[in-house]
Short mmCIF file of C-alpha atoms in Angstrom, two decimals:
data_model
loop_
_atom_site.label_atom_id
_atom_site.label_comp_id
_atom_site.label_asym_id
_atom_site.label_seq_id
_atom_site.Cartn_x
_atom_site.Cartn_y
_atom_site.Cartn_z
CA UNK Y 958 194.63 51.58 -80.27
CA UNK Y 959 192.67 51.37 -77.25
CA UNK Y 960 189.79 48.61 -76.29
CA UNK Y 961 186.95 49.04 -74.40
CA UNK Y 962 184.89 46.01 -72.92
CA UNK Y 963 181.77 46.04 -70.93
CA UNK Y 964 180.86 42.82 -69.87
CA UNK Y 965 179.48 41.33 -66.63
CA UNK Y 966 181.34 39.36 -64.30
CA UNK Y 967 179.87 36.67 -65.17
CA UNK Y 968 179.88 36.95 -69.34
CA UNK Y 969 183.81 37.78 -68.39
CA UNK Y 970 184.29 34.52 -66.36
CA UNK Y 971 182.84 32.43 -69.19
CA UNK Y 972 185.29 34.21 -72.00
CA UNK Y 973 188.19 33.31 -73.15
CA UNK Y 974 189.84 36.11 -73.76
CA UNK Y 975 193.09 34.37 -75.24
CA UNK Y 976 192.35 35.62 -78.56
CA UNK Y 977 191.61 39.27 -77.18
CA UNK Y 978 194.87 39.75 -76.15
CA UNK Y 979 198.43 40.26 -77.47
CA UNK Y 980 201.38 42.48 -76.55
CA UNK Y 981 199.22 45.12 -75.02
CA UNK Y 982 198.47 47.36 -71.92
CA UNK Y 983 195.77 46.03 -69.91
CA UNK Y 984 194.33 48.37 -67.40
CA UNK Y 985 191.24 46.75 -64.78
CA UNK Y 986 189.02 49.20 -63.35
CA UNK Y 987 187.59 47.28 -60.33
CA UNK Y 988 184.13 48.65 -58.64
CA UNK Y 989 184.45 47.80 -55.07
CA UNK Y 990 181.21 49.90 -54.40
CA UNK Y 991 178.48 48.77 -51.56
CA UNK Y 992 176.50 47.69 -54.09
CA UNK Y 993 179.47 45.13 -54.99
CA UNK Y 994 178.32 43.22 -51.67
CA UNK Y 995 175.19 42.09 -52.66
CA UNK Y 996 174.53 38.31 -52.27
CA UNK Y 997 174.12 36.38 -55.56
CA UNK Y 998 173.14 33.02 -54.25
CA UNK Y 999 176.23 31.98 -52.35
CA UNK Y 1000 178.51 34.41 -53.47
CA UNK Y 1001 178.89 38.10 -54.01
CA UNK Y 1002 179.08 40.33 -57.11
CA UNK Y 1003 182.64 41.56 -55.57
CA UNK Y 1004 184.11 38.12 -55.50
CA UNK Y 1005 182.67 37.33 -58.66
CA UNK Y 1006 184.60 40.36 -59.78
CA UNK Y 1007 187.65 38.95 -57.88
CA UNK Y 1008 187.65 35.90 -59.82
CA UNK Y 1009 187.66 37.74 -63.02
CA UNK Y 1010 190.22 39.73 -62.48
CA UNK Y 1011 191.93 36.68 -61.88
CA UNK Y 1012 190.71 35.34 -64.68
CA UNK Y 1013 191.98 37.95 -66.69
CA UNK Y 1014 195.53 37.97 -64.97
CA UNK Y 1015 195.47 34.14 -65.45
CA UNK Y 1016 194.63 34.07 -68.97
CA UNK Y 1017 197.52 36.86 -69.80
CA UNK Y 1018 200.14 34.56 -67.93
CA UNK Y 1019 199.69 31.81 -70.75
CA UNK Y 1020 202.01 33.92 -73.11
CA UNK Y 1021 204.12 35.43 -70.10
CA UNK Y 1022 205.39 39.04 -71.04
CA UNK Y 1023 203.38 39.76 -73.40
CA UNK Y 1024 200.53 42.54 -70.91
CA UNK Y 1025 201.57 44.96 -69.01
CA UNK Y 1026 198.82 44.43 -66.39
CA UNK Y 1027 197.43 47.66 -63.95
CA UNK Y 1028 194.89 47.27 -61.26
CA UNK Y 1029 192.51 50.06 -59.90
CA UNK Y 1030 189.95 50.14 -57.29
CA UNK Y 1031 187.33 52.35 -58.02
CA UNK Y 1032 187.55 53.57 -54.67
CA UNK Y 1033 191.07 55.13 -54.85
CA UNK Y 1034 191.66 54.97 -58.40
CA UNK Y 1035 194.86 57.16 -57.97
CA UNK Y 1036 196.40 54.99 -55.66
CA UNK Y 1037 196.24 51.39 -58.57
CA UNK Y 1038 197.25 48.84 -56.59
CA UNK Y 1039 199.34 47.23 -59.19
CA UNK Y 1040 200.66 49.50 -62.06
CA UNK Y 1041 202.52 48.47 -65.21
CA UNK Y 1042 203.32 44.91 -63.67
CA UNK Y 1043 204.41 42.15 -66.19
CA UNK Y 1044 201.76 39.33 -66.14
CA UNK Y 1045 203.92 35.70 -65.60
CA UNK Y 1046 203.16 33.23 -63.57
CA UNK Y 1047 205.09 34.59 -60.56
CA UNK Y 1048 202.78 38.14 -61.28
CA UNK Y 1049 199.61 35.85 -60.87
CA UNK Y 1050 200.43 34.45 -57.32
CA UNK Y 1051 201.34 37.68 -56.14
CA UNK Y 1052 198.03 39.01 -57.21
CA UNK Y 1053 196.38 36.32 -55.88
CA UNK Y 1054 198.18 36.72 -52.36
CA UNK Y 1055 196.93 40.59 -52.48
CA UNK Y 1056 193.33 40.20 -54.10
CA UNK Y 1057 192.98 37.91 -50.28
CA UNK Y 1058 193.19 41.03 -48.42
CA UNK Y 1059 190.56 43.37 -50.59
CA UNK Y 1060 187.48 44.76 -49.49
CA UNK Y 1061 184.13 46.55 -50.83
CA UNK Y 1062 183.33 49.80 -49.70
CA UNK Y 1063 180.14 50.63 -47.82
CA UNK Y 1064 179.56 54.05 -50.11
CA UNK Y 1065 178.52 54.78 -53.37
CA UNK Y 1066 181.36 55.47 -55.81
CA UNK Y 1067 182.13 57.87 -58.55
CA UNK Y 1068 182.63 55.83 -61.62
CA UNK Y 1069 183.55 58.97 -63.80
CA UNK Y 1070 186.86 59.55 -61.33
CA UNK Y 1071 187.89 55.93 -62.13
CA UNK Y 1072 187.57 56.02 -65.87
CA UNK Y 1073 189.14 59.22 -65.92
CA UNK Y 1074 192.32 57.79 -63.80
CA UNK Y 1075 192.39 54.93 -66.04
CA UNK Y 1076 192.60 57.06 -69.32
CA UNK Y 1077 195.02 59.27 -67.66
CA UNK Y 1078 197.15 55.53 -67.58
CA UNK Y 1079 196.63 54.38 -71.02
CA UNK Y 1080 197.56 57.96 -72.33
CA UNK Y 1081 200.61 57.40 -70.96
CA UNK Y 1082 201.22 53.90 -71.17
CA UNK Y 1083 203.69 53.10 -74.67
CA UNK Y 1084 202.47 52.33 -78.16
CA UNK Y 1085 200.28 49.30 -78.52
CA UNK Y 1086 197.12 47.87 -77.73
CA UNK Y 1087 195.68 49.24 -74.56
CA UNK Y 1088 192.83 47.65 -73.16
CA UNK Y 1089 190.36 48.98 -70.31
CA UNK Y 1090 188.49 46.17 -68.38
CA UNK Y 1091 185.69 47.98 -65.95
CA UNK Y 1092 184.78 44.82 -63.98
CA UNK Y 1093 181.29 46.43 -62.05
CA UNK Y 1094 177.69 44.86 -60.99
CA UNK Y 1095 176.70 47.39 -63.74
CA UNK Y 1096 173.92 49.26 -62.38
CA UNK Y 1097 172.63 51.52 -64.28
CA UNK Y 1098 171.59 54.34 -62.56
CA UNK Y 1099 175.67 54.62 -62.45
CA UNK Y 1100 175.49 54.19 -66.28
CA UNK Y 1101 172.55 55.97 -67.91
CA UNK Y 1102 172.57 58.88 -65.31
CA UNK Y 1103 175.55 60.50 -65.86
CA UNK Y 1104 175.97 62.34 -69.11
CA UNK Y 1105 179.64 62.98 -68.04
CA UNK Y 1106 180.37 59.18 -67.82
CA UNK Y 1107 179.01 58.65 -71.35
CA UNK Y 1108 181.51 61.71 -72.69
CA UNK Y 1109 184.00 60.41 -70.93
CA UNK Y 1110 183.74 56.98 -72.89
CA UNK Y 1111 183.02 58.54 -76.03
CA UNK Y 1112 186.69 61.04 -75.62
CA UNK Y 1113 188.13 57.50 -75.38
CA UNK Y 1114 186.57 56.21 -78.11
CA UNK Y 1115 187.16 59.79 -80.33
CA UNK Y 1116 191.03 59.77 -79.49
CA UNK Y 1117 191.45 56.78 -82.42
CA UNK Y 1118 190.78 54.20 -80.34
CA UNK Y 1119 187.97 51.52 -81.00
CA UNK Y 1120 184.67 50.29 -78.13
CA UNK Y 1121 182.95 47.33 -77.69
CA UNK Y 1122 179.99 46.91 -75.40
CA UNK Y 1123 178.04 44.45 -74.68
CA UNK Y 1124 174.41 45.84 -73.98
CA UNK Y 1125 173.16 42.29 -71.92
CA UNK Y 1126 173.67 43.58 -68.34
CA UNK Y 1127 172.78 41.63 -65.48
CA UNK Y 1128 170.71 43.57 -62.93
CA UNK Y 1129 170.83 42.06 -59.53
#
């Protein structure tokens, strides 16, 4: 079973995604693109993506060992900088510690490479629900330009496991 979300940062912060998640694999694609560093008011969209990743992380850590919790960065997406790491309490503060010390790109990113580095996790993550998070400013040139990306989603989708997207996108 595999679960797709698509969801701003923001719609993410305001979830509670409690009742999304049980004994499951929970990989976070993370777009640390240049277009991450744009200014919303007094923050940016990349540490509005921070928090939710730490959102997410949190929210896990209420029933402690029950995700298996991976982190990529769009920009390496080989090299996740956590992979199959039990979400606790003690998982959260290390996250926290290492989220301090990451930074956008200044380039353009290839969001097909990521998605394809996260499948190639969840295909080999164990049995059970496995979730992909793509936490991204969501711009769609990245999105409606690339028939690839869209295949991509739909192999995930084709290999028995269910989507859901949200289509309210906020363009900044």
């Amino acid at each position: 079973f595999f679960f797709f979300k698509q969801k701003t940062a923001y719609e993410i912060y305001q979830c509670d995604w409690s009742s999304d998640v049980c004994s499951s694999d929970l990989v976070v694609l993370l777009d640390d693109s240049g277009s991450q560093q744009d200014r919303w008011g007094e923050t940016t969209a990349f540490d509005e993506a921070i928090g939710v990743v730490k959102k997410l992380v949190a929210e896990g850590s209420r029933r402690p060992d029950t995700q298996m919790f991976t982190l990529l960065k769009l920009s390496d997406p080989t090299q996740p900088l956590f992979v199959q790491r039990n979400v606790n309490d003690t998982f959260v503060n290390e996250l926290e510690t290492k989220l301090e010390n990451v930074r956008c790109s200044h380039r353009a990113l290839d969001l097909l490479k990521g998605v394809n580095a996260a499948q190639e996790l969840l295909d080999s993550a164990k049995d059970g629900i496995k979730q992909l998070h793509i936490v991204s400013d969501f711009r769609l040139v990245d999105w409606q330009s690339q028939k690839a990306l869209g295949n991509a989603l739909k192999a995930l989708d084709q290999a028995g496991r269910s989507e859901e997207h949200t289509s309210e996108l906020q363009s900044h």
